[in-house]
CSV table of C-alpha atoms in Angstrom, one decimal:
chain,number,residue,atom,x,y,z
A,1,MET,CA,-44.1,-119.9,73.6
A,2,SER,CA,-42.0,-117.9,71.1
A,3,THR,CA,-38.4,-117.0,71.8
A,4,LEU,CA,-39.5,-113.4,72.3
A,5,GLN,CA,-42.1,-114.3,74.9
A,6,VAL,CA,-39.6,-116.6,76.7
A,7,GLY,CA,-37.0,-113.9,76.7
A,8,ILE,CA,-39.3,-111.3,78.1
A,9,LEU,CA,-40.4,-113.7,80.8
A,10,PHE,CA,-36.8,-114.5,81.5
A,11,GLY,CA,-35.9,-110.9,81.9
A,12,ILE,CA,-38.9,-110.1,84.2
A,13,ALA,CA,-38.1,-113.1,86.4
A,14,THR,CA,-34.4,-112.0,86.7
A,15,PHE,CA,-35.3,-108.5,87.8
A,16,VAL,CA,-38.0,-109.8,90.3
A,17,ALA,CA,-35.4,-112.2,91.8
A,18,LEU,CA,-32.7,-109.4,92.0
A,19,PHE,CA,-35.1,-106.9,93.6
A,20,SER,CA,-36.3,-109.4,96.1
A,21,GLY,CA,-33.2,-108.9,98.1
A,22,MET,CA,-31.9,-112.4,97.4
A,23,PRO,CA,-28.0,-112.6,97.0
A,24,ILE,CA,-27.1,-112.0,93.4
A,25,ALA,CA,-25.6,-115.5,92.8
A,26,PHE,CA,-28.7,-117.3,94.1
A,27,ALA,CA,-31.1,-115.0,92.2
A,28,VAL,CA,-29.3,-115.5,88.9
A,29,GLY,CA,-28.8,-119.2,89.4
A,30,GLY,CA,-32.3,-119.8,90.7
A,31,VAL,CA,-33.9,-118.1,87.6
A,32,ALA,CA,-31.6,-120.2,85.3
A,33,LEU,CA,-32.5,-123.4,87.1
A,34,VAL,CA,-36.3,-122.7,87.0
A,35,PHE,CA,-36.2,-122.0,83.2
A,36,MET,CA,-34.1,-125.2,82.7
A,37,LEU,CA,-36.8,-127.2,84.4
A,38,LEU,CA,-39.6,-125.4,82.4
A,39,TYR,CA,-38.2,-125.2,78.9
A,40,MET,CA,-35.2,-127.5,78.6
A,41,PRO,CA,-34.9,-131.3,78.5
A,42,SER,CA,-34.8,-132.8,82.0
A,43,GLU,CA,-31.4,-134.4,81.4
A,44,THR,CA,-29.8,-130.9,81.1
A,45,VAL,CA,-30.5,-130.4,84.9
A,46,GLY,CA,-28.1,-133.2,85.6
A,47,LEU,CA,-25.4,-131.3,83.7
A,48,VAL,CA,-25.5,-128.3,86.0
A,49,ALA,CA,-22.6,-129.3,88.2
A,50,GLU,CA,-20.5,-130.3,85.2
A,51,THR,CA,-21.3,-127.0,83.5
A,52,LEU,CA,-20.4,-124.9,86.6
A,53,TYR,CA,-17.1,-126.9,87.1
A,54,SER,CA,-16.0,-126.6,83.5
A,55,GLU,CA,-16.6,-122.9,83.4
A,56,LEU,CA,-14.7,-122.3,86.7
A,57,ASP,CA,-11.9,-124.6,85.7
A,58,ASN,CA,-10.0,-121.6,84.2
A,59,PHE,CA,-6.5,-120.7,85.4
A,60,VAL,CA,-7.2,-117.0,84.7
A,61,LEU,CA,-9.8,-117.0,87.5
A,62,LEU,CA,-7.1,-117.8,90.0
A,63,THR,CA,-6.2,-114.1,89.8
A,64,ILE,CA,-9.4,-113.1,91.6
A,65,PRO,CA,-8.8,-114.6,95.1
A,66,LEU,CA,-5.1,-113.6,94.9
A,67,PHE,CA,-5.8,-110.0,94.1
A,68,VAL,CA,-8.5,-110.0,96.8
A,69,LEU,CA,-5.9,-111.4,99.3
A,70,MET,CA,-3.6,-108.6,98.2
A,71,GLY,CA,-6.3,-106.0,98.9
A,72,ALA,CA,-7.3,-107.6,102.2
A,73,ALA,CA,-3.8,-107.6,103.5
A,74,ILE,CA,-3.5,-103.8,102.9
A,75,GLY,CA,-7.0,-102.9,103.8
A,76,LYS,CA,-7.2,-104.7,107.1
A,77,SER,CA,-3.9,-103.2,108.4
A,78,ARG,CA,-2.6,-99.7,109.1
A,79,ALA,CA,-1.0,-99.6,105.6
A,80,GLY,CA,-3.9,-97.5,104.1
A,81,GLY,CA,-3.5,-94.8,106.8
A,82,ASP,CA,0.2,-94.6,106.3
A,83,LEU,CA,-0.1,-94.3,102.6
A,84,TYR,CA,-2.6,-91.5,103.0
A,85,SER,CA,-0.5,-89.5,105.6
A,86,SER,CA,2.6,-89.8,103.5
A,87,LEU,CA,1.0,-88.4,100.4
A,88,ASN,CA,-0.7,-85.7,102.4
A,89,ARG,CA,2.6,-84.3,103.5
A,90,TRP,CA,4.0,-84.2,100.0
A,91,MET,CA,0.9,-82.5,98.5
A,92,GLY,CA,0.6,-80.0,101.3
A,93,ARG,CA,1.6,-76.9,99.2
A,94,ILE,CA,-0.9,-77.5,96.4
A,95,PRO,CA,-4.2,-75.7,96.8
A,96,GLY,CA,-6.6,-78.4,97.9
A,97,GLY,CA,-3.5,-80.6,98.5
A,98,LEU,CA,-5.2,-82.6,101.1
A,99,GLY,CA,-8.0,-83.5,98.7
A,100,VAL,CA,-5.5,-84.2,95.9
A,101,ALA,CA,-3.6,-86.4,98.4
A,102,ASN,CA,-6.8,-88.4,99.0
A,103,VAL,CA,-7.3,-88.9,95.2
A,104,MET,CA,-3.7,-90.0,94.8
A,105,ALA,CA,-3.9,-92.3,97.8
A,106,CYS,CA,-7.0,-93.9,96.3
A,107,SER,CA,-5.3,-94.4,93.0
A,108,VAL,CA,-2.2,-95.9,94.5
A,109,PHE,CA,-4.3,-98.1,96.9
A,110,ALA,CA,-6.5,-99.1,93.9
A,111,ALA,CA,-3.4,-100.1,91.9
A,112,MET,CA,-2.6,-102.6,94.7
A,113,CYS,CA,-5.9,-104.1,95.6
A,114,GLY,CA,-8.3,-103.7,92.6
A,115,SER,CA,-11.3,-103.3,94.9
A,116,SER,CA,-13.4,-100.1,94.9
A,117,PRO,CA,-15.2,-100.6,98.3
A,118,ALA,CA,-11.9,-101.6,99.9
A,119,THR,CA,-10.2,-98.5,98.6
A,120,CYS,CA,-13.1,-96.3,99.9
A,121,SER,CA,-13.1,-97.9,103.3
A,122,ALA,CA,-9.3,-97.9,103.8
A,123,ILE,CA,-8.6,-94.3,102.6
A,124,GLY,CA,-12.0,-92.8,103.6
A,125,SER,CA,-11.8,-93.9,107.2
A,126,SER,CA,-8.9,-91.5,107.8
A,127,GLY,CA,-9.3,-89.1,104.8
A,128,ILE,CA,-12.8,-87.9,105.3
A,129,PRO,CA,-12.4,-86.8,109.0
A,130,GLU,CA,-9.1,-85.1,108.2
A,131,MET,CA,-10.6,-83.2,105.2
A,132,ARG,CA,-13.7,-82.1,107.3
A,133,LYS,CA,-11.4,-81.0,110.1
A,134,ARG,CA,-9.6,-78.7,107.7
A,135,GLY,CA,-12.8,-77.1,106.5
A,136,TYR,CA,-13.7,-79.1,103.4
A,137,SER,CA,-17.4,-79.4,102.9
A,138,SER,CA,-18.9,-82.8,103.8
A,139,GLY,CA,-20.1,-83.3,100.2
A,140,LEU,CA,-16.7,-82.6,98.7
A,141,ALA,CA,-14.9,-84.8,101.2
A,142,ALA,CA,-17.3,-87.7,100.6
A,143,GLY,CA,-17.3,-87.1,96.8
A,144,ILE,CA,-13.5,-87.3,96.7
A,145,ILE,CA,-13.3,-90.6,98.4
A,146,ALA,CA,-16.4,-92.2,96.7
A,147,ALA,CA,-15.1,-91.2,93.2
A,148,GLY,CA,-11.5,-91.9,94.0
A,149,GLY,CA,-12.5,-95.4,95.2
A,150,THR,CA,-13.9,-96.2,91.7
A,151,LEU,CA,-10.4,-96.1,90.3
A,152,GLY,CA,-10.0,-99.5,92.0
A,153,ILE,CA,-11.8,-101.2,89.2
A,154,LEU,CA,-9.9,-99.4,86.4
A,155,ILE,CA,-6.3,-99.1,87.4
A,156,PRO,CA,-4.7,-102.6,87.2
A,157,PRO,CA,-5.0,-105.0,88.9
A,158,SER,CA,-8.8,-104.8,88.2
A,159,LEU,CA,-11.2,-107.6,89.0
A,160,THR,CA,-13.7,-106.1,86.6
A,161,LEU,CA,-11.2,-106.2,83.7
A,162,ILE,CA,-10.4,-109.8,84.6
A,163,LEU,CA,-14.0,-110.8,84.4
A,164,TYR,CA,-14.5,-108.9,81.2
A,165,GLY,CA,-11.5,-110.6,79.7
A,166,VAL,CA,-12.8,-114.1,80.7
A,167,VAL,CA,-16.2,-113.4,79.2
A,168,THR,CA,-14.9,-111.9,75.9
A,169,GLU,CA,-11.8,-114.1,75.7
A,170,GLN,CA,-9.5,-111.1,75.5
A,171,SER,CA,-6.0,-110.9,76.8
A,172,ILE,CA,-6.0,-109.9,80.5
A,173,GLY,CA,-2.6,-108.4,80.1
A,174,LYS,CA,-3.7,-106.2,77.3
A,175,LEU,CA,-6.8,-105.1,79.2
A,176,PHE,CA,-4.6,-104.2,82.2
A,177,MET,CA,-2.3,-102.2,80.0
A,178,ALA,CA,-5.3,-100.5,78.4
A,179,GLY,CA,-6.5,-99.4,81.8
A,180,VAL,CA,-3.4,-97.5,82.7
A,181,GLY,CA,-3.8,-94.5,80.5
A,182,PRO,CA,-7.5,-93.9,81.3
A,183,GLY,CA,-6.8,-94.5,85.0
A,184,LEU,CA,-4.1,-91.8,85.1
A,185,LEU,CA,-6.4,-89.5,83.0
A,186,LEU,CA,-9.2,-89.8,85.5
A,187,THR,CA,-6.8,-89.4,88.4
A,188,ALA,CA,-5.6,-86.1,86.9
A,189,MET,CA,-9.1,-84.9,86.1
A,190,PHE,CA,-10.3,-85.7,89.6
A,191,SER,CA,-7.3,-83.8,91.1
A,192,ILE,CA,-7.9,-80.7,88.9
A,193,TRP,CA,-11.6,-80.6,89.9
A,194,VAL,CA,-10.6,-80.9,93.6
A,195,VAL,CA,-8.3,-77.9,93.3
A,196,ILE,CA,-11.0,-75.9,91.5
A,197,ARG,CA,-13.7,-76.8,94.0
A,198,PHE,CA,-11.3,-76.1,96.9
A,199,ARG,CA,-10.6,-72.6,95.6
A,200,ARG,CA,-14.3,-72.0,95.4
A,201,GLU,CA,-14.9,-73.1,99.0
A,202,GLN,CA,-12.0,-70.9,100.1
A,203,ALA,CA,-13.4,-67.9,98.2
A,204,SER,CA,-16.8,-68.5,99.8
A,205,ALA,CA,-15.2,-68.7,103.3
A,206,ARG,CA,-13.4,-65.4,102.7
A,207,LEU,CA,-16.6,-63.6,101.8
A,208,GLN,CA,-18.1,-64.8,105.1
A,209,GLY,CA,-15.1,-63.1,106.8
A,210,ASP,CA,-14.7,-65.6,109.6
A,211,ASP,CA,-11.7,-67.6,110.6
A,212,HIS,CA,-12.7,-70.7,108.6
A,213,HIS,CA,-10.5,-73.8,108.9
A,214,ILE,CA,-10.2,-74.0,105.1
A,215,LEU,CA,-8.4,-70.7,105.1
A,216,ARG,CA,-5.6,-72.0,107.3
A,217,GLU,CA,-2.5,-73.0,105.4
A,218,GLU,CA,-0.7,-76.2,106.4
A,219,SER,CA,2.9,-76.7,105.6
A,220,PHE,CA,5.5,-79.5,106.3
A,221,THR,CA,9.2,-79.2,106.6
A,222,TRP,CA,11.5,-81.3,104.3
A,223,ARG,CA,12.4,-83.3,107.4
A,224,GLU,CA,8.7,-84.1,108.0
A,225,LYS,CA,8.2,-85.1,104.4
A,226,LEU,CA,11.3,-87.3,104.2
A,227,GLU,CA,10.2,-89.1,107.4
A,228,THR,CA,7.3,-90.5,105.5
A,229,LEU,CA,9.4,-92.1,102.8
A,230,PRO,CA,10.0,-95.4,104.7
A,231,ARG,CA,6.3,-95.8,105.0
A,232,LEU,CA,5.7,-95.0,101.4
A,233,ALA,CA,8.5,-97.0,99.9
A,234,PRO,CA,7.0,-100.5,100.4
A,235,PHE,CA,3.9,-99.5,98.4
A,236,VAL,CA,6.0,-98.1,95.6
A,237,ALA,CA,8.2,-101.2,95.6
A,238,ILE,CA,5.2,-103.6,95.4
A,239,ILE,CA,3.7,-101.5,92.5
A,240,VAL,CA,7.0,-101.5,90.7
A,241,ILE,CA,7.4,-105.3,91.1
A,242,ILE,CA,3.9,-105.9,89.8
A,243,MET,CA,4.2,-103.5,86.8
A,244,VAL,CA,7.6,-104.7,85.8
A,245,ALA,CA,6.6,-108.4,86.0
A,246,LEU,CA,3.4,-107.9,84.1
A,247,TYR,CA,4.4,-105.4,81.4
A,248,GLY,CA,7.9,-106.7,81.0
A,249,GLY,CA,6.5,-110.0,80.0
A,250,TRP,CA,8.1,-111.8,82.9
A,251,ALA,CA,4.9,-113.2,84.4
A,252,THR,CA,1.3,-113.9,83.4
A,253,PRO,CA,-1.5,-111.9,85.2
A,254,SER,CA,-2.2,-115.0,87.4
A,255,GLU,CA,1.5,-115.2,88.4
A,256,VAL,CA,1.6,-111.4,89.0
A,257,ALA,CA,-1.4,-111.8,91.3
A,258,GLY,CA,0.5,-114.4,93.3
A,259,ILE,CA,3.6,-112.1,93.5
A,260,GLY,CA,1.4,-109.2,94.6
A,261,ALA,CA,-0.4,-111.2,97.3
A,262,PHE,CA,2.9,-112.7,98.6
A,263,PHE,CA,4.7,-109.3,98.9
A,264,SER,CA,1.6,-107.6,100.4
A,265,LEU,CA,1.3,-110.2,103.0
A,266,LEU,CA,5.0,-110.0,103.7
A,267,MET,CA,4.8,-106.2,104.0
A,268,VAL,CA,2.0,-106.2,106.6
A,269,MET,CA,3.6,-109.0,108.5
A,270,VAL,CA,7.1,-107.5,108.7
A,271,ILE,CA,6.3,-103.8,108.8
A,272,TYR,CA,2.9,-103.7,110.5
A,273,GLY,CA,3.3,-106.8,112.7
A,274,CYS,CA,0.2,-108.5,111.3
A,275,TRP,CA,1.4,-112.0,111.9
A,276,ARG,CA,-0.7,-112.9,115.0
A,277,PHE,CA,-3.6,-115.3,114.7
A,278,ASN,CA,-6.3,-112.6,114.9
A,279,ASP,CA,-4.6,-110.5,112.3
A,280,MET,CA,-4.3,-113.3,109.8
A,281,LYS,CA,-7.8,-114.5,110.6
A,282,ALA,CA,-9.2,-111.1,109.6
A,283,ILE,CA,-7.1,-111.0,106.4
A,284,LEU,CA,-7.7,-114.6,105.3
A,285,GLY,CA,-11.3,-114.7,106.4
A,286,GLY,CA,-12.1,-111.5,104.5
A,287,THR,CA,-10.4,-113.0,101.4
A,288,VAL,CA,-12.3,-116.2,101.6
A,289,ARG,CA,-15.7,-114.4,102.0
A,290,GLU,CA,-15.2,-111.9,99.2
A,291,SER,CA,-13.6,-114.5,96.8
A,292,THR,CA,-16.4,-117.0,97.4
A,293,MET,CA,-19.0,-114.4,96.8
A,294,VAL,CA,-17.4,-113.4,93.5
A,295,MET,CA,-16.8,-116.9,92.3
A,296,MET,CA,-20.4,-117.9,93.1
A,297,ILE,CA,-21.6,-115.0,91.0
A,298,ILE,CA,-19.3,-116.0,88.2
A,299,ALA,CA,-20.5,-119.6,88.3
A,300,MET,CA,-24.2,-118.8,88.4
A,301,SER,CA,-23.8,-116.2,85.7
A,302,PHE,CA,-22.2,-118.8,83.4
A,303,LEU,CA,-25.2,-121.0,84.0
A,304,TYR,CA,-27.5,-118.1,83.4
A,305,THR,CA,-25.8,-117.3,80.0
A,306,TYR,CA,-25.8,-121.0,79.1
A,307,VAL,CA,-29.6,-121.2,79.6
A,308,MET,CA,-30.1,-117.9,77.6
A,309,SER,CA,-28.0,-119.4,74.8
A,310,TYR,CA,-29.8,-122.7,74.8
A,311,LEU,CA,-33.2,-121.0,74.6
A,312,HIS,CA,-31.8,-118.8,71.7
A,313,ILE,CA,-32.5,-115.6,73.7
A,314,THR,CA,-29.0,-114.4,73.3
A,315,GLN,CA,-28.9,-115.0,69.6
A,316,GLU,CA,-32.3,-113.3,69.0
A,317,VAL,CA,-31.3,-110.2,71.0
A,318,ALA,CA,-27.9,-110.0,69.3
A,319,SER,CA,-29.5,-110.3,65.8
A,320,TRP,CA,-32.0,-107.6,66.7
A,321,MET,CA,-29.2,-105.3,68.0
A,322,VAL,CA,-27.0,-105.8,65.0
A,323,GLY,CA,-30.0,-105.1,62.7
A,324,LEU,CA,-30.7,-101.7,64.3
A,325,PRO,CA,-30.0,-98.9,61.9
A,326,LEU,CA,-27.7,-97.1,64.2
A,327,GLY,CA,-24.2,-97.4,62.8
A,328,LYS,CA,-21.0,-98.0,64.8
A,329,TRP,CA,-21.2,-94.8,67.0
A,330,GLY,CA,-25.0,-94.9,67.3
A,331,PHE,CA,-24.7,-98.4,68.7
A,332,PHE,CA,-21.9,-97.3,70.9
A,333,VAL,CA,-24.0,-94.5,72.5
A,334,ALA,CA,-27.0,-96.8,72.8
A,335,ALA,CA,-24.8,-99.5,74.5
A,336,ASN,CA,-23.5,-96.8,76.9
A,337,ILE,CA,-27.0,-95.7,77.8
A,338,LEU,CA,-28.1,-99.3,78.4
A,339,LEU,CA,-25.1,-99.9,80.7
A,340,VAL,CA,-25.7,-96.7,82.7
A,341,VAL,CA,-29.3,-97.6,83.2
A,342,LEU,CA,-28.4,-101.1,84.3
A,343,GLY,CA,-25.9,-99.5,86.7
A,344,PHE,CA,-28.8,-97.9,88.6
A,345,PHE,CA,-29.9,-101.4,89.7
A,346,LEU,CA,-27.1,-103.9,89.3
A,347,PRO,CA,-23.4,-104.2,90.5
A,348,PRO,CA,-20.5,-104.3,88.0
A,349,VAL,CA,-19.9,-108.0,88.3
A,350,ALA,CA,-23.5,-108.9,87.4
A,351,ILE,CA,-23.6,-106.5,84.5
A,352,ILE,CA,-20.4,-107.7,83.0
A,353,LEU,CA,-21.3,-111.4,83.3
A,354,MET,CA,-24.9,-111.1,82.3
A,355,VAL,CA,-24.9,-108.4,79.6
A,356,THR,CA,-21.6,-108.7,77.9
A,357,PRO,CA,-22.5,-112.0,76.2
A,358,ILE,CA,-25.6,-110.3,74.7
A,359,ILE,CA,-23.9,-107.2,73.3
A,360,LEU,CA,-20.7,-109.0,72.3
A,361,PRO,CA,-21.9,-110.1,68.8
A,362,ALA,CA,-23.1,-106.6,68.0
A,363,LEU,CA,-19.8,-105.1,69.2
A,364,LYS,CA,-17.9,-107.5,66.8
A,365,ALA,CA,-20.3,-106.8,64.0
A,366,HIS,CA,-19.7,-103.0,64.3
A,367,GLY,CA,-16.0,-103.5,64.4
A,368,ILE,CA,-15.6,-102.0,67.9
A,369,ASP,CA,-12.2,-103.0,69.5
A,370,LEU,CA,-13.1,-105.2,72.5
A,371,VAL,CA,-10.1,-104.3,74.6
A,372,TRP,CA,-10.9,-100.6,74.1
A,373,PHE,CA,-14.6,-101.1,74.9
A,374,GLY,CA,-13.6,-103.1,78.0
A,375,VAL,CA,-12.0,-99.9,79.4
A,376,VAL,CA,-15.1,-97.8,78.4
A,377,MET,CA,-17.4,-100.4,80.0
A,378,THR,CA,-15.3,-100.3,83.2
A,379,ILE,CA,-15.6,-96.5,83.4
A,380,LEU,CA,-19.4,-96.9,83.0
A,381,MET,CA,-19.3,-99.5,85.8
A,382,GLU,CA,-17.4,-96.9,87.9
A,383,MET,CA,-20.3,-94.5,87.4
A,384,GLY,CA,-22.7,-97.2,88.6
A,385,LEU,CA,-20.7,-97.4,91.9
A,386,ILE,CA,-21.4,-93.7,92.7
A,387,HIS,CA,-24.8,-93.0,91.4
A,388,PRO,CA,-28.1,-94.1,93.2
A,389,PRO,CA,-30.0,-96.2,93.9
A,390,VAL,CA,-27.4,-99.0,94.1
A,391,GLY,CA,-24.2,-97.0,94.2
A,392,LEU,CA,-22.1,-99.3,96.4
A,393,ASN,CA,-19.5,-96.7,97.2
A,394,LEU,CA,-22.2,-94.3,98.5
A,395,PHE,CA,-23.2,-96.8,101.1
A,396,VAL,CA,-19.6,-97.5,102.0
A,397,ILE,CA,-19.0,-93.8,102.6
A,398,ASN,CA,-22.3,-93.6,104.6
A,399,SER,CA,-21.1,-96.4,106.8
A,400,ILE,CA,-17.7,-94.8,107.6
A,401,ALA,CA,-19.2,-91.3,108.0
A,402,PRO,CA,-22.7,-91.8,109.2
A,403,ASP,CA,-23.2,-88.2,110.2
A,404,ILE,CA,-23.0,-87.1,106.5
A,405,LYS,CA,-26.4,-87.2,104.9
A,406,LEU,CA,-26.7,-89.6,101.9
A,407,SER,CA,-28.1,-86.6,99.8
A,408,GLU,CA,-24.8,-84.7,100.5
A,409,ILE,CA,-22.8,-87.7,99.4
A,410,ILE,CA,-24.7,-88.0,96.2
A,411,TRP,CA,-24.4,-84.3,95.4
A,412,GLY,CA,-20.7,-84.4,96.1
A,413,THR,CA,-20.2,-87.3,93.6
A,414,LEU,CA,-22.2,-85.7,90.7
A,415,PRO,CA,-19.3,-83.6,89.3
A,416,PHE,CA,-17.1,-86.7,89.2
A,417,ILE,CA,-19.8,-88.6,87.2
A,418,GLY,CA,-19.6,-85.7,84.7
A,419,LEU,CA,-15.8,-86.0,84.6
A,420,MET,CA,-16.2,-89.7,83.8
A,421,VAL,CA,-18.6,-88.9,80.9
A,422,VAL,CA,-15.9,-86.4,79.6
A,423,ALA,CA,-13.3,-89.2,79.9
A,424,ILE,CA,-15.4,-91.6,77.8
A,425,ALA,CA,-15.8,-88.8,75.1
A,426,LEU,CA,-12.0,-88.3,75.1
A,427,LEU,CA,-11.5,-92.1,74.7
A,428,ALA,CA,-13.9,-92.1,71.7
A,429,PHE,CA,-12.0,-89.2,70.0
A,430,PHE,CA,-8.6,-90.3,71.1
A,431,PRO,CA,-8.6,-94.1,71.5
A,432,ASP,CA,-4.8,-94.2,71.9
A,433,ILE,CA,-5.3,-93.0,75.5
A,434,ALA,CA,-6.2,-96.6,76.2
A,435,MET,CA,-4.7,-98.5,73.3
A,436,TRP,CA,-1.2,-97.0,72.9
A,437,LEU,CA,0.3,-99.2,75.7
A,438,PRO,CA,-1.2,-102.5,74.7
A,439,ASN,CA,-0.4,-101.8,71.0
A,440,ASN,CA,3.3,-101.0,71.7
A,441,VAL,CA,4.2,-103.3,74.5
A,442,LYS,CA,4.6,-106.9,73.5
């Protein structure tokens, strides 16, 4: 068979395995193993264990379980609720302040745990009922949390950026710095949209002439606001420690992950009393499960790309993509469309580990900055988390608010998807939004 025929068969087999409902790691690894047996020398099968071990024997990958531990410590305690209630009191006077507080809570929580589903679950479990109680439409409340949760894979620490850095051999520190500007930009854009949409819902309620909850103003005294500072201070302290250590050059991303995990555990143990066996079992058990799942996907994806490379599938596809008469920006748009389409079916981890090695040569050939593209790709992965049919955040929201129809959740997230498209356009015209920090901080 020709390389083209093998490549087409390889792609079809991959999608069949993924759509079969098999776990991603086993689907990807199984396809790779079958094609090794069919098209590669038999002795290469004996090198599978060595290949997997050599790829996982990377100190940078240590950041993954540590950041997962950091997120689990916060997500499985009352810390998320306290963060939300504190920000709610300080944002009370802003139109739509409750919604803005949820966006801010998602961004702060995301900056500590790097997990989108964890952010949705931790903030949404208290945020969605409170917003609906105060008159926010179900779609808006769900959309705020679903979209706010996506900030977890952009604002450092980000597991997505770590994986992208490993695959492309780019500095994790630079990728983290590049994610700060776009993360703040999206947080601001989401907040502005929430205020606009809130005013519209208020205007609609006034026209109906009834005593709608959304028309009732809520205010807090300075004493009530200041009472929340002791609950907010530990979050700010941990974020400051992480940022100073990372961007000040005092520690590597792996060391920063250890620092963040240690202080997060210390916080929930001392402040929230999560030192009992059942508490630690939930935190550590959740960490082991999620970390093992991610590491298995990474290992099998490396095997998958190794087989593609051996069979010259990667090289052929890369040569074809480089040869397309598109130019730099034409290729950029085509790559974005490809990633959005893949986001309909695959989670971010699978796309980054399976697709990035294929488009990497073309990115280099067109002179596209890999750190900058890593941020763009991460935003595209965010979009994949909130658009059907495999929008993971949509199902997280549906699980914590089962009385909200999935269609309402989807319609509530659509404006935020549009905002992400605008953010990518802004990054294309003004790349310094992402690159100023990594270019100026040594």
